[in-house]
PDB file of C-alpha atoms in Angstrom:
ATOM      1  CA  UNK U   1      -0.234  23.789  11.522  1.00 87.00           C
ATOM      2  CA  UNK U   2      -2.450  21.698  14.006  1.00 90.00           C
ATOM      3  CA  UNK U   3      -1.788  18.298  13.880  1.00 90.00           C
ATOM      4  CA  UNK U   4      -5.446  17.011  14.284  1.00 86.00           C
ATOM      5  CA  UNK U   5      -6.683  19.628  11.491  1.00 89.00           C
ATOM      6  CA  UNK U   6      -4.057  17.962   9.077  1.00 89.00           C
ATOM      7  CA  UNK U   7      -5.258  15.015   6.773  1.00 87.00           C
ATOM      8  CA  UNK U   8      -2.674  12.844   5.494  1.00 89.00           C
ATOM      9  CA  UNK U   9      -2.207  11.318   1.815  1.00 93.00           C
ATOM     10  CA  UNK U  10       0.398   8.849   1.424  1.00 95.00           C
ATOM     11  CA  UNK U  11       2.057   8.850  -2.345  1.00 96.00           C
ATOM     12  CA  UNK U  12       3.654   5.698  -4.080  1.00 96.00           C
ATOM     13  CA  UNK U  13       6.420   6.783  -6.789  1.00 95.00           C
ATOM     14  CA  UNK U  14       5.674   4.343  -9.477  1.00 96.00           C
ATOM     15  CA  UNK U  15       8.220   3.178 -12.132  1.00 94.00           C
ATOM     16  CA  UNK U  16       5.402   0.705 -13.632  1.00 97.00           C
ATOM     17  CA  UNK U  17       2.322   2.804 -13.042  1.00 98.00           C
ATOM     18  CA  UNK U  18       0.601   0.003 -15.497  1.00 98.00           C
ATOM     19  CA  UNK U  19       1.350  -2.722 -12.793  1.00 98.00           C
ATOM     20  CA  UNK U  20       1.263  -1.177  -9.845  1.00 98.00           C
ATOM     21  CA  UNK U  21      -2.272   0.235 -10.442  1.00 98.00           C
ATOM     22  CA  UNK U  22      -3.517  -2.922 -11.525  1.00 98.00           C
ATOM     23  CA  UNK U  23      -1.912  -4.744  -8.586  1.00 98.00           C
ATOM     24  CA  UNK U  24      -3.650  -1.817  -6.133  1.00 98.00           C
ATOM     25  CA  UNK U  25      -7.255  -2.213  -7.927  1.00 98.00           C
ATOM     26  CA  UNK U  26      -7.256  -5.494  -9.147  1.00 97.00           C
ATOM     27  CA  UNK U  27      -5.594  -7.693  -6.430  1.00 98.00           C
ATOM     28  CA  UNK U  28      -5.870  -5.748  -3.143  1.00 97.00           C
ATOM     29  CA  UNK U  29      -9.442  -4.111  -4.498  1.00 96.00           C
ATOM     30  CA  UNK U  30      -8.955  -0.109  -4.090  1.00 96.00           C
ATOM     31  CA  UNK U  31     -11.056   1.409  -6.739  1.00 96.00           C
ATOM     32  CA  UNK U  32      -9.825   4.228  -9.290  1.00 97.00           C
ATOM     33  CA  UNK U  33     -10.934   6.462 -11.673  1.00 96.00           C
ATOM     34  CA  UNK U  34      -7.284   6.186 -13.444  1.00 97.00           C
ATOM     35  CA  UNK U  35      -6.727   6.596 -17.033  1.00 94.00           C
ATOM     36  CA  UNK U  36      -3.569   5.997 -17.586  1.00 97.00           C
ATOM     37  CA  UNK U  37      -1.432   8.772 -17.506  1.00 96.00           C
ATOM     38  CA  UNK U  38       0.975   9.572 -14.694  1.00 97.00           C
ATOM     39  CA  UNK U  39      -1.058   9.660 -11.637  1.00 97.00           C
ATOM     40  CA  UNK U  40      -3.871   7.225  -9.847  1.00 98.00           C
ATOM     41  CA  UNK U  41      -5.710   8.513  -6.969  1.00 97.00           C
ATOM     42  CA  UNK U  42      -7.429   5.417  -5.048  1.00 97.00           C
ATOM     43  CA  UNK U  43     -10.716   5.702  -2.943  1.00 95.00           C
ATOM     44  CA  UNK U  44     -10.107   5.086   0.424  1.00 93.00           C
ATOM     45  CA  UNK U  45     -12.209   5.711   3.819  1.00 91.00           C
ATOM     46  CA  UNK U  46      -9.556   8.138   4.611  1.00 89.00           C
ATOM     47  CA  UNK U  47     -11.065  10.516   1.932  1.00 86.00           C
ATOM     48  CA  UNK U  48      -9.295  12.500  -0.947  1.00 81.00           C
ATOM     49  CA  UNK U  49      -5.943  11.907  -1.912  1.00 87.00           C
ATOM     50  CA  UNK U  50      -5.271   9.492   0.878  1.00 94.00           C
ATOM     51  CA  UNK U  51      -3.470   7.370  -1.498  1.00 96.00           C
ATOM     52  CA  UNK U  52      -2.399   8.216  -4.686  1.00 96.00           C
ATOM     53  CA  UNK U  53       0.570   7.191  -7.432  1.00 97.00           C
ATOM     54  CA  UNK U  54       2.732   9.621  -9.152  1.00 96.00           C
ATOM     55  CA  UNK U  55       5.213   7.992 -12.326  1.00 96.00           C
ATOM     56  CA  UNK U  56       8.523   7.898 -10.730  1.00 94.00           C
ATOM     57  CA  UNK U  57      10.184   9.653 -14.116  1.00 94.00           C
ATOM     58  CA  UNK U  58       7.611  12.117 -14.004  1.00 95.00           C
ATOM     59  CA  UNK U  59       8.270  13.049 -10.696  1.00 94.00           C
ATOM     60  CA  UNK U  60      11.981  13.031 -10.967  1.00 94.00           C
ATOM     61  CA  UNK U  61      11.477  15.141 -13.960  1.00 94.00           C
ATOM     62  CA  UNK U  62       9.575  17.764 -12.116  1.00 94.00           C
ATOM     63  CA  UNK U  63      12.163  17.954  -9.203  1.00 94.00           C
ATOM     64  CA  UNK U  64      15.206  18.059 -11.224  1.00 94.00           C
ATOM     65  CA  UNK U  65      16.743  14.589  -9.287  1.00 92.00           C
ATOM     66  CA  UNK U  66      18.018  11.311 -10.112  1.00 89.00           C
ATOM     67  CA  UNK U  67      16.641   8.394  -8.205  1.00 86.00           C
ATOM     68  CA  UNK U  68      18.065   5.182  -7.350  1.00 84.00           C
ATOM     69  CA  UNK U  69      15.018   2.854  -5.702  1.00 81.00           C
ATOM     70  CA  UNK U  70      16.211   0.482  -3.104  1.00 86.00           C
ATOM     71  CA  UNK U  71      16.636  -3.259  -4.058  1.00 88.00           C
ATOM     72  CA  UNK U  72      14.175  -5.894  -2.736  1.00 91.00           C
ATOM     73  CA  UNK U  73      12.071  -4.986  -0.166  1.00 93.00           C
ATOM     74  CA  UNK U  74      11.713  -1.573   0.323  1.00 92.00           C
ATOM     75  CA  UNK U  75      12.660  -0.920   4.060  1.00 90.00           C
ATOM     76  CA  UNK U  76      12.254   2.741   4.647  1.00 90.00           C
ATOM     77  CA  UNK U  77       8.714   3.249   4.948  1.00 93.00           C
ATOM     78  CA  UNK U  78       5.658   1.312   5.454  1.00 95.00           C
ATOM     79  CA  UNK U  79       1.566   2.151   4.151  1.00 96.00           C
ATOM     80  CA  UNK U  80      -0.575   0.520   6.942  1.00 96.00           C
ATOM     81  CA  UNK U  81      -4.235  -1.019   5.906  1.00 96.00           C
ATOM     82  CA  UNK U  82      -6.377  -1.265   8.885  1.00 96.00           C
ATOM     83  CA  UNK U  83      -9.349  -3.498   8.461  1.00 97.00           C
ATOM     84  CA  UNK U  84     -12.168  -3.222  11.390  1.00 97.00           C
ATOM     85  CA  UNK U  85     -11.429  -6.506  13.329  1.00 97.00           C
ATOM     86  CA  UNK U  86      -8.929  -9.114  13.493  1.00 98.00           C
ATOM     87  CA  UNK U  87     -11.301 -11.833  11.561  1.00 98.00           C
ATOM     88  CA  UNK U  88     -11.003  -9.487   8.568  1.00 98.00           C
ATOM     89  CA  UNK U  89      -6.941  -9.698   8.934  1.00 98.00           C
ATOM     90  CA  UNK U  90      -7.331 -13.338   8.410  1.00 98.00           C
ATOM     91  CA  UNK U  91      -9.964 -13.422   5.520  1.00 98.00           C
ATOM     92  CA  UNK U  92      -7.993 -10.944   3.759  1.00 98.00           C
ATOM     93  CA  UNK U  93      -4.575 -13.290   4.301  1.00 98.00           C
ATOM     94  CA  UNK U  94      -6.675 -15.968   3.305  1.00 98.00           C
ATOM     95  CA  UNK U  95      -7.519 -14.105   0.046  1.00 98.00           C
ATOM     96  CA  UNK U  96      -4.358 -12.901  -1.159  1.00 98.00           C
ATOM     97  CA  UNK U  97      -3.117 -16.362  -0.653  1.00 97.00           C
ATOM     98  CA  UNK U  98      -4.718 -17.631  -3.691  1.00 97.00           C
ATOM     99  CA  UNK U  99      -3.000 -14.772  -5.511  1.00 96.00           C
ATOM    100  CA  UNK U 100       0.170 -13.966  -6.470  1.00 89.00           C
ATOM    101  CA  UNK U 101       1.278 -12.152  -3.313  1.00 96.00           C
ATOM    102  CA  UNK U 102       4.374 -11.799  -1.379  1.00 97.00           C
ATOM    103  CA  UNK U 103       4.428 -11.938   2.116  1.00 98.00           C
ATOM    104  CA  UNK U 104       7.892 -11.081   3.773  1.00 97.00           C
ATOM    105  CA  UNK U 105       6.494 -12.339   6.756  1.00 96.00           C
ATOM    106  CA  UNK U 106       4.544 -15.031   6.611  1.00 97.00           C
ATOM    107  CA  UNK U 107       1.416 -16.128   8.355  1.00 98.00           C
ATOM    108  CA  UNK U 108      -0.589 -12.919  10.343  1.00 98.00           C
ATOM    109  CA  UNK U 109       0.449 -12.566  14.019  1.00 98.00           C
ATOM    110  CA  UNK U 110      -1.189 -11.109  17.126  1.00 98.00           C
ATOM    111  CA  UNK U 111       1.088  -9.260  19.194  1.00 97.00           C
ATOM    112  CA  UNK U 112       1.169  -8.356  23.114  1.00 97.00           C
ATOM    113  CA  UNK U 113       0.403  -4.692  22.388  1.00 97.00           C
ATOM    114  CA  UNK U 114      -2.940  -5.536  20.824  1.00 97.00           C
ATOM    115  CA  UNK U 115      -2.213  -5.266  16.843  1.00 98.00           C
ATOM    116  CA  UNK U 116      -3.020  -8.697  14.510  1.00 98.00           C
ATOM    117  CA  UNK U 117      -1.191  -8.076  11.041  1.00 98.00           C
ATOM    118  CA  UNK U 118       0.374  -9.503   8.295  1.00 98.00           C
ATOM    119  CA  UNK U 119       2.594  -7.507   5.048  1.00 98.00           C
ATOM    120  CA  UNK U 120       2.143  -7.761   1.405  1.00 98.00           C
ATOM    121  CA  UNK U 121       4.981  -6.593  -0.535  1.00 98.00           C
ATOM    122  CA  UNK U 122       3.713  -4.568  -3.720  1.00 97.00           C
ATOM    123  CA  UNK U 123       5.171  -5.299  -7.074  1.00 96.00           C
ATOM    124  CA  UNK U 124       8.252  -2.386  -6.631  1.00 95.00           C
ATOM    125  CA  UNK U 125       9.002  -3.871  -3.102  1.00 96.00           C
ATOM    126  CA  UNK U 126       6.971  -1.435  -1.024  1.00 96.00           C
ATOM    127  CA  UNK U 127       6.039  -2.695   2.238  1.00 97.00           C
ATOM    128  CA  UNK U 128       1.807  -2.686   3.156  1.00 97.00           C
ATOM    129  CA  UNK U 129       0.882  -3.540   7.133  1.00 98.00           C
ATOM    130  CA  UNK U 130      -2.359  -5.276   6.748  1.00 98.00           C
ATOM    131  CA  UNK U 131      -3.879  -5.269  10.072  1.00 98.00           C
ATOM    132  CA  UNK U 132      -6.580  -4.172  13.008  1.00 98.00           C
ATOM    133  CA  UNK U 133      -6.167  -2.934  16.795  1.00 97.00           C
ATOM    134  CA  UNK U 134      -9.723  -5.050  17.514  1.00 97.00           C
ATOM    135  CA  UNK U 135      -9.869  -8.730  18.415  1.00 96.00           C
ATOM    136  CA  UNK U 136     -14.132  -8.068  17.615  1.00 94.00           C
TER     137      UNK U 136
END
């Protein structure tokens, strides 16, 4: 494989795919064609696949595992958002703070190396970076 030839989807094991998708379309606005069943593929500018669900008993199912998900915040991983400038960083914060968001850290920051960003915490815990690497 060639690294730059490679295109990267990131996939969400979902024990509520009923909430999470809503919480993906309907609160942070990523639009689906989902119907339901055990997967939800989300539109992104990233193309095909970029993002996607899969039910986590389906998936456990198909590889013959049990799974134990982590408590709280989920720690091991991260799905980064990156909006065009940092303006849109704080209209989206902004946004989400009239909803019924978590934020495990607060208020966005701008740090020295260049990055303005704030997290959301889904409804299973998983951790989103929502951010940009442009001040304009």
């Amino acid at each position: 494989m060639v690294g730059h030839d490679i295109k990267i989807g990131a996939c969400l094991y979902a024990g509520d795919m009923d909430r999470m998708v809503k919480f993906y379309r309907d609160t942070l606005g990523f639009h689906t064609q989902w119907d339901g069943g055990d997967f939800a593929e989300f539109e992104t500018g990233s193309g095909t696949l970029s993002l996607f669900m899969y039910s986590r008993k389906a998936f456990v199912q198909a590889i013959g595992e049990n799974y134990v998900p982590p408590k709280g915040i989920n720690q091991t991983f991260e799905i980064a958002l990156w909006l065009p400038c940092f303006s849109d960083v704080d209209t989206e914060y902004n946004r989400l703070s009239k909803l019924d968001v978590r934020f495990p850290t607060g208020e966005p920051q701008t740090f020295p190396f260049g990055i303005r960003n704030f997290y959301v915490a889904d409804p299973e815990g998983n951790l989103l970076e929502i951010g940009s690497m442009s001040e304009t």
